[in-house]
Coordinates of C-alpha atoms and ligand atoms in Angstrom, one line a residue:
X5 CA 36.1 -57.6 -1.1
X6 CA 36.4 -54.6 -3.4
X7 CA 37.8 -51.5 -2.2
X8 CA 36.9 -48.0 -2.7
X9 CA 40.0 -45.9 -3.9
X10 CA 39.4 -42.1 -3.8
X11 CA 42.1 -40.5 -6.2
X12 CA 43.3 -36.9 -6.8
X13 CA 41.6 -35.7 -3.5
X14 CA 42.3 -32.4 -1.8
X15 CA 42.7 -34.2 1.6
X16 CA 41.4 -32.3 4.5
X17 CA 42.2 -35.0 7.2
X18 CA 40.6 -33.1 10.1
X19 CA 43.9 -32.0 11.6
X20 CA 46.5 -31.0 9.1
X21 CA 46.4 -28.3 6.2
X22 CA 45.0 -29.6 2.9
X23 CA 47.1 -32.2 1.0
X24 CA 46.2 -32.0 -2.8
X25 CA 46.9 -35.1 -5.0
X26 CA 46.0 -37.5 -2.3
X27 CA 44.6 -41.0 -2.4
X28 CA 42.6 -42.7 0.3
X29 CA 41.5 -46.3 0.3
X30 CA 38.5 -47.6 2.1
X31 CA 38.3 -51.4 2.8
X32 CA 35.2 -52.6 4.4
X33 CA 34.5 -50.2 7.3
X34 CA 37.9 -48.7 7.7
X35 CA 40.6 -46.6 6.0
X36 CA 43.3 -48.9 4.9
X37 CA 45.8 -46.5 3.0
X38 CA 46.3 -42.7 2.9
X39 CA 49.1 -41.1 0.7
X40 CA 50.1 -39.3 -2.5
X41 CA 48.5 -40.6 -5.6
X42 CA 51.5 -42.1 -7.0
X43 CA 52.3 -44.1 -3.8
X44 CA 49.1 -46.1 -3.9
X45 CA 48.2 -48.6 -6.6
X46 CA 44.7 -49.7 -7.5
X47 CA 43.7 -53.4 -7.8
X48 CA 41.5 -54.6 -10.8
X49 CA 38.4 -54.9 -8.8
X50 CA 38.6 -51.5 -6.9
X51 CA 36.1 -49.0 -7.3
X52 CA 38.4 -46.0 -8.3
X53 CA 36.9 -42.6 -7.8
X54 CA 38.9 -39.6 -9.4
X55 CA 37.7 -36.6 -7.2
X56 CA 39.3 -34.2 -9.6
X57 CA 40.7 -32.1 -6.7
X58 CA 37.5 -32.1 -4.7
X59 CA 37.9 -32.1 -0.9
X60 CA 37.8 -35.4 1.1
X61 CA 37.3 -35.0 4.8
X62 CA 36.2 -36.6 7.9
X63 CA 32.4 -36.7 8.7
X64 CA 31.4 -34.0 10.9
X65 CA 30.6 -34.2 14.6
X66 CA 28.0 -32.0 16.3
X67 CA 28.6 -32.1 20.1
X68 CA 25.5 -30.1 21.2
X69 CA 22.5 -31.7 19.4
X70 CA 18.9 -32.0 20.8
X71 CA 17.3 -34.7 18.8
X72 CA 13.7 -33.7 19.8
X73 CA 13.9 -29.8 19.6
X74 CA 11.6 -28.7 16.9
X75 CA 10.7 -25.1 15.8
X76 CA 7.6 -25.1 18.2
X77 CA 9.8 -25.8 21.2
X78 CA 10.1 -22.4 22.8
X79 CA 6.8 -21.0 21.5
X80 CA 5.0 -23.7 23.6
X81 CA 7.4 -23.4 26.7
X82 CA 7.6 -23.5 29.6
X83 CA 7.7 -27.4 29.5
X84 CA 10.3 -28.4 27.1
X85 CA 9.7 -32.0 25.9
X86 CA 6.2 -32.0 26.4
X87 CA 5.1 -30.3 23.1
X88 CA 3.6 -33.5 21.7
X89 CA 2.9 -37.1 22.6
X90 CA 6.0 -39.3 22.8
X91 CA 5.3 -41.0 19.3
X92 CA 5.2 -37.6 17.6
X93 CA 8.3 -36.4 19.4
X94 CA 10.1 -39.7 18.2
X95 CA 9.2 -38.7 14.6
X96 CA 10.3 -35.3 15.2
X97 CA 13.7 -36.6 16.5
X98 CA 14.2 -39.1 13.6
X99 CA 13.5 -36.2 11.1
X100 CA 16.3 -34.0 12.9
X101 CA 18.9 -36.6 12.8
X102 CA 18.3 -37.3 9.1
X103 CA 18.7 -33.7 8.4
X104 CA 22.0 -33.8 10.4
X105 CA 23.1 -36.8 8.3
X106 CA 22.1 -35.1 5.2
X107 CA 24.3 -32.1 6.2
X108 CA 27.3 -34.3 6.6
X109 CA 27.1 -35.0 10.4
X110 CA 27.9 -38.6 10.8
X111 CA 28.3 -38.3 14.6
X112 CA 26.1 -36.6 17.3
X113 CA 26.9 -36.1 20.9
X114 CA 23.5 -35.2 22.2
X115 CA 22.3 -32.7 24.7
X116 CA 19.3 -33.5 26.9
X117 CA 16.4 -35.4 25.3
X118 CA 12.9 -36.3 26.3
X119 CA 11.4 -39.7 26.7
X120 CA 14.8 -41.4 26.3
X121 CA 14.6 -40.6 22.5
X122 CA 18.4 -40.4 21.9
X123 CA 18.8 -43.9 23.2
X124 CA 15.8 -45.1 21.3
X125 CA 17.2 -43.7 18.0
X126 CA 20.7 -45.2 18.8
X127 CA 18.9 -48.6 19.2
X128 CA 17.1 -48.3 15.9
X129 CA 20.2 -47.2 14.1
X130 CA 22.5 -49.8 15.5
X131 CA 19.7 -52.5 15.0
X132 CA 19.4 -51.4 11.2
X133 CA 15.8 -50.2 11.5
X134 CA 16.8 -46.9 10.0
X135 CA 20.0 -45.2 8.8
X136 CA 21.6 -42.2 10.7
X137 CA 24.4 -40.9 12.5
X138 CA 26.4 -42.4 15.3
X139 CA 24.7 -41.1 18.4
X140 CA 25.9 -40.6 21.8
X141 CA 22.6 -40.4 23.8
X142 CA 22.0 -37.8 26.4
X143 CA 19.8 -38.1 29.5
X144 CA 17.3 -35.6 30.6
X145 CA 18.6 -32.4 31.9
X146 CA 19.1 -32.3 35.7
X147 CA 18.3 -28.9 37.1
X148 CA 17.7 -27.4 40.5
X149 CA 14.4 -26.3 41.6
X150 CA 13.5 -22.6 40.5
X151 CA 16.1 -22.9 37.7
X152 CA 15.0 -20.6 34.7
X153 CA 14.2 -23.8 32.8
X154 CA 12.0 -25.1 35.7
X155 CA 8.7 -24.8 33.9
X156 CA 7.0 -26.9 36.5
X157 CA 7.9 -24.2 39.1
X158 CA 6.8 -21.2 37.0
X159 CA 3.7 -23.0 36.1
X160 CA 3.2 -24.6 39.5
X161 CA -0.5 -23.7 39.4
X162 CA -1.0 -26.0 36.7
X163 CA 0.0 -28.9 39.0
X164 CA 1.7 -30.5 35.9
X165 CA 3.5 -33.7 37.2
X166 CA 5.6 -34.6 34.1
X167 CA 8.6 -32.3 33.8
X168 CA 9.4 -33.3 30.3
X169 CA 12.9 -32.8 29.1
X170 CA 13.9 -31.7 32.7
X171 CA 14.3 -33.5 36.0
X172 CA 14.3 -31.4 39.1
X173 CA 16.9 -32.4 41.7
X174 CA 18.0 -30.8 44.9
X175 CA 21.0 -32.0 46.9
X176 CA 23.9 -34.2 46.1
X177 CA 22.2 -37.5 46.6
X178 CA 19.3 -36.4 44.4
X179 CA 21.6 -35.5 41.6
X180 CA 23.5 -38.7 42.1
X181 CA 20.6 -40.9 42.1
X182 CA 18.8 -39.2 39.2
X183 CA 22.0 -39.4 37.0
X184 CA 22.4 -43.1 37.8
X185 CA 18.8 -43.9 36.9
X186 CA 18.9 -41.8 33.7
X187 CA 22.1 -43.4 32.6
X188 CA 20.9 -46.8 33.4
X189 CA 18.3 -46.3 30.7
X190 CA 20.9 -46.5 28.1
X191 CA 22.3 -42.9 27.8
X192 CA 26.0 -42.3 27.2
X193 CA 26.3 -38.7 28.6
X194 CA 24.3 -36.9 31.4
X195 CA 23.4 -33.3 31.3
X196 CA 23.1 -30.9 34.3
X197 CA 22.4 -27.3 34.3
X198 CA 25.1 -25.6 36.5
X199 CA 23.8 -22.1 35.8
X200 CA 21.0 -20.1 34.4
X201 CA 21.6 -17.6 31.6
X202 CA 22.9 -18.0 27.9
X203 CA 20.7 -16.0 25.4
X204 CA 17.5 -16.5 27.2
X205 CA 18.7 -14.1 29.8
X206 CA 21.9 -12.9 31.5
X207 CA 24.2 -15.3 33.1
X208 CA 23.9 -13.8 36.5
X209 CA 26.3 -15.1 39.1
X210 CA 23.9 -16.9 41.3
X211 CA 23.8 -20.3 42.5
X212 CA 22.0 -22.9 40.5
X213 CA 23.8 -26.0 41.8
X214 CA 26.7 -25.9 44.3
X215 CA 30.0 -27.7 44.2
X216 CA 28.9 -30.6 46.3
X217 CA 26.0 -31.2 43.8
X218 CA 28.3 -30.9 40.8
X219 CA 30.9 -33.2 42.4
X220 CA 28.2 -35.9 43.1
X221 CA 26.9 -35.6 39.5
X222 CA 30.2 -36.0 38.0
X223 CA 31.1 -38.9 40.4
X224 CA 27.8 -40.7 39.6
X225 CA 28.4 -40.2 35.7
X226 CA 32.1 -41.2 35.7
X227 CA 31.4 -44.1 38.1
X228 CA 29.3 -45.7 35.5
X229 CA 32.0 -44.9 32.9
X230 CA 29.7 -42.3 31.2
X231 CA 30.3 -38.6 30.3
X232 CA 28.7 -35.5 31.8
X233 CA 28.0 -32.1 30.4
X234 CA 27.0 -28.9 31.9
X235 CA 25.0 -25.9 30.9
X236 CA 27.5 -23.4 32.3
X237 CA 27.0 -19.7 31.5
X238 CA 28.1 -17.7 34.5
X239 CA 31.6 -17.4 35.5
X240 CA 31.2 -19.2 38.7
X241 CA 29.6 -22.2 37.1
X242 CA 32.3 -22.6 34.4
X243 CA 34.8 -22.6 37.2
X244 CA 32.9 -24.9 39.3
X245 CA 32.1 -27.2 36.3
X246 CA 35.8 -27.6 35.5
X247 CA 36.8 -28.0 39.1
X248 CA 34.3 -31.0 39.3
X249 CA 35.6 -32.5 36.1
X250 CA 32.8 -32.1 33.8
X251 CA 33.6 -33.5 30.4
X252 CA 31.7 -30.8 28.3
X253 CA 31.2 -27.3 29.3
X254 CA 28.3 -25.8 27.3
X255 CA 27.9 -22.2 26.5
X256 CA 30.4 -20.4 28.7
X257 CA 29.2 -16.9 28.0
X258 CA 31.1 -15.2 30.9
X259 CA 34.4 -17.1 30.1
X260 CA 37.4 -15.2 31.1
X261 CA 41.2 -15.9 31.4
X262 CA 40.8 -17.7 34.8
X263 CA 38.0 -19.7 33.3
X264 CA 40.3 -20.6 30.3
X265 CA 43.1 -21.8 32.7
X266 CA 40.4 -23.9 34.8
X267 CA 38.9 -25.6 31.7
X268 CA 42.4 -26.3 30.3
X269 CA 43.4 -27.8 33.6
X270 CA 40.3 -30.0 33.7
X271 CA 40.8 -31.1 30.1
X272 CA 37.0 -30.4 29.3
X273 CA 35.8 -29.7 26.0
X274 CA 34.0 -26.4 25.3
X275 CA 30.8 -26.1 23.2
X276 CA 30.3 -22.3 22.8
X277 CA 27.0 -22.6 20.7
X278 CA 27.1 -19.1 19.6
X279 CA 24.8 -19.1 16.8
X280 CA 21.8 -19.6 19.2
X281 CA 22.8 -16.5 21.3
X282 CA 23.2 -14.3 18.2
X283 CA 19.9 -15.3 16.7
X284 CA 17.8 -15.6 19.7
X285 CA 18.9 -12.0 21.1
X286 CA 17.8 -10.6 17.8
X287 CA 14.6 -12.5 18.0
X288 CA 14.0 -11.2 21.5
X289 CA 14.8 -7.7 20.5
X290 CA 12.5 -7.9 17.6
X291 CA 9.6 -9.2 19.8
X292 CA 10.2 -6.4 22.2
X293 CA 10.4 -3.5 19.5
X294 CA 7.1 -4.9 18.0
X295 CA 5.5 -4.9 21.4
X296 CA 5.0 -8.6 21.3
X297 CA 4.6 -10.2 24.8
X298 CA 6.5 -13.3 25.4
X299 CA 5.2 -15.7 28.1
X300 CA 4.1 -14.8 31.7
X301 CA 7.5 -13.7 33.1
X302 CA 8.2 -11.4 30.2
X303 CA 4.6 -9.7 30.7
X304 CA 5.4 -9.4 34.2
X305 CA 8.7 -7.8 33.6
X306 CA 7.6 -5.0 31.4
X307 CA 9.9 -3.5 28.4
X308 CA 12.4 -1.8 30.5
X309 CA 13.2 -5.1 32.3
X310 CA 13.1 -7.1 29.1
X311 CA 15.5 -4.6 27.5
X312 CA 17.9 -4.9 30.5
X313 CA 17.9 -8.7 30.1
X314 CA 18.5 -8.5 26.3
X315 CA 21.3 -5.9 26.9
X316 CA 23.0 -8.0 29.5
X317 CA 22.6 -11.2 27.4
X318 CA 24.2 -9.3 24.5
X319 CA 27.1 -8.4 26.8
X320 CA 27.6 -12.0 27.6
X321 CA 27.6 -12.8 23.9
X322 CA 30.2 -10.2 23.1
X323 CA 32.3 -11.4 25.9
X324 CA 32.6 -14.9 24.7
X325 CA 33.0 -13.8 21.1
X326 CA 36.0 -11.7 22.4
X327 CA 37.7 -14.4 24.4
X328 CA 37.1 -17.5 22.2
X329 CA 40.1 -16.8 20.0
X330 CA 42.3 -16.7 23.2
X331 CA 40.9 -20.0 24.4
X332 CA 41.5 -21.7 20.9
X333 CA 45.1 -20.4 20.9
X334 CA 45.6 -21.8 24.3
X335 CA 44.7 -25.2 23.0
X336 CA 41.4 -25.6 24.4
X337 CA 39.3 -28.6 22.8
X338 CA 36.5 -26.7 21.5
X339 CA 33.5 -28.5 19.7
X340 CA 30.7 -27.5 17.5
X341 CA 27.0 -27.9 17.8
X342 CA 24.1 -25.6 19.2
X343 CA 20.5 -25.7 20.1
X344 CA 19.1 -26.3 16.8
X345 CA 15.4 -26.8 16.7
X346 CA 14.3 -23.8 18.8
X347 CA 12.8 -20.5 17.6
X348 CA 15.0 -18.8 15.0
X349 CA 17.6 -21.5 14.8
X350 CA 16.1 -24.5 12.6
X351 CA 17.7 -27.8 12.3
X352 CA 19.8 -27.8 9.1
X353 CA 21.4 -24.3 9.7
X354 CA 24.5 -26.2 11.2
X355 CA 27.0 -24.6 8.9
X356 CA 26.0 -21.1 9.6
X357 CA 27.6 -21.7 13.1
X358 CA 31.0 -22.9 11.5
X359 CA 30.8 -19.7 9.3
X360 CA 30.2 -17.5 12.3
X361 CA 33.2 -18.8 14.1
X362 CA 35.3 -18.1 10.9
X363 CA 33.9 -15.0 9.4
X364 CA 32.7 -13.0 12.5
X365 CA 35.0 -14.2 15.4
X366 CA 38.2 -14.6 13.2
X367 CA 38.9 -18.3 14.0
X368 CA 41.1 -19.9 11.4
X369 CA 38.9 -22.2 9.1
X370 CA 41.3 -25.2 9.7
X371 CA 40.8 -24.8 13.4
X372 CA 37.2 -24.9 13.1
X373 CA 37.3 -27.8 10.9
X374 CA 39.3 -29.5 13.7
X375 CA 36.6 -28.5 16.1
X376 CA 33.9 -30.2 14.0
X377 CA 35.9 -33.5 13.4
X378 CA 39.1 -34.4 15.5
X379 CA 37.8 -32.6 18.7
X380 CA 34.4 -34.3 18.6
X381 CA 35.9 -37.7 18.4
X382 CA 38.3 -36.9 21.2
X383 CA 35.6 -35.5 23.5
X384 CA 34.0 -39.0 23.6
X385 CA 37.3 -40.8 23.8
X386 CA 37.1 -42.1 20.3
X387 CA 40.0 -40.3 18.8
X388 CA 41.8 -43.6 18.1
X389 CA 39.1 -44.7 15.8
X390 CA 37.4 -41.6 14.4
X391 CA 37.5 -37.8 13.8
X392 CA 40.6 -37.7 11.3
X393 CA 41.4 -39.5 8.0
X394 CA 44.0 -41.8 9.1
X395 CA 45.0 -45.4 8.4
X396 CA 43.0 -47.9 10.6
X397 CA 40.3 -45.5 11.4
X398 CA 36.6 -46.0 10.6
X399 CA 35.6 -44.5 7.2
X400 CA 33.4 -41.6 8.1
X401 CA 34.0 -39.5 5.0
X402 CA 32.7 -36.5 3.2
X403 CA 33.4 -35.6 -0.5
X404 CA 32.9 -31.8 -0.9
X405 CA 32.6 -30.0 -4.3
X406 CA 34.5 -26.9 -2.8
X407 CA 37.4 -25.9 -0.4
X408 CA 36.1 -25.3 3.2
X409 CA 39.4 -23.7 3.8
X410 CA 39.0 -21.1 1.3
X411 CA 35.3 -20.7 2.0
X412 CA 33.9 -22.7 4.9
X413 CA 30.3 -21.9 3.8
X414 CA 30.8 -24.0 0.9
X415 CA 29.6 -26.8 3.2
X416 CA 26.2 -25.2 3.6
X417 CA 24.8 -26.1 0.2
X418 CA 23.9 -29.9 0.5
X419 CA 24.4 -30.3 -3.3
X420 CA 28.1 -29.7 -2.6
X421 CA 28.3 -32.8 -0.5
X422 CA 28.7 -35.2 -3.2
X423 CA 29.6 -38.2 -0.9
X424 CA 28.7 -38.9 2.8
X425 CA 30.0 -42.1 4.0
X426 CA 29.6 -43.7 7.4
X427 CA 31.9 -46.6 8.4
X428 CA 32.7 -47.5 4.9
X429 CA 29.1 -47.5 3.6
X430 CA 27.8 -44.5 1.4
X431 CA 24.8 -42.8 2.8
X432 CA 24.9 -40.5 -0.1
X433 CA 26.7 -41.3 -3.3
X434 CA 26.5 -38.7 -5.9
X435 CA 29.9 -39.4 -7.3
X436 CA 28.7 -41.1 -10.4
X437 CA 29.8 -44.3 -12.0
X438 CA 33.2 -45.5 -11.1
X439 CA 36.0 -43.2 -12.3
X440 CA 33.5 -40.5 -13.5
X441 CA 32.4 -38.2 -10.6
Ligands
ZN17 ZN1 21.2 -27.1 24.5

């Protein structure tokens, strides 16, 4: 079996600083050698690729990914997931995961999907019907009645039976049985809405689900050996989610020092998802300034109330921007990913999120790379096989014509991704003939 030997790489292994002059050997699906160029000899039948100092790094991980969100999603709210018939939604979802793979994301940990689409895509990929990233499939999102996302409630007069992407539960046993059923359909991770807020409105300290419901939900998911994530924007919901042992806390808009301590103690991962907040708040402000009505609730609220909600949402956004560096320094397992596919945030804009963390919030670029690689794998307990470039790990690799530490935005131009490899197989190979990139 011939091997692929990457020579003269600027190795960004997903954890440590860049190591120029490195060689990495891929043998079948795995990385079989990593070291200085001089320490690794090529064999006659190897494909030797001289990277001429280009960056070699792990495939990226998006740990908050909605496969079926398309740009029409919020325009046709309130019922997320019912924008089109299931067949069309499946095609949209396939297009979105292809976009992610084209952008270098070889692994996706998903966040709420309609029609069991995440699992369907996973089956299609593992069965060889289509090529695409590794998928951790998510359930629908379990929410309590009257939650901000409960379109069936705000549109009760329509008597719509299908609640789409969402599943309405009330009481611990309702959450437990819903999660067992949803996970039984093949999902790897359950999603629950522990609070309202995050971009669409302020994260008010109201009860969305209570501790008994959270504990039952976590127990149900962990009892089946699966993960669980929670939309938790309010301070109270962050503390309660960490207390219950939620694996991924999403958004955390009102995170403070006490929340940081609670998340660290629980060992949860955090998906801050700040690009959505930034763009959507600007979108809402633009609509208000232009006098454009937005949905029944916004019409009912009037301009002053709309402005109050935007201002409070902006305060939440500014809060997490200010505390995120502290959480990072404290060693929190932060991951990347966001609500791509909603208005103002199209699929494909993934690298703008990484650039926001580095250029606007001041997180060191090496840390953000670690969030997007090593931390993703660790979040789903696959850190032993994925997430970094190390001997024995599966070969999910990117070849980048640029230095993401000097300028993380170099990852944005897809032409700079000369090689995208998943499990030892090139998904994209623009490296030229052997030895001549
Ligand atoms: Zn989301």
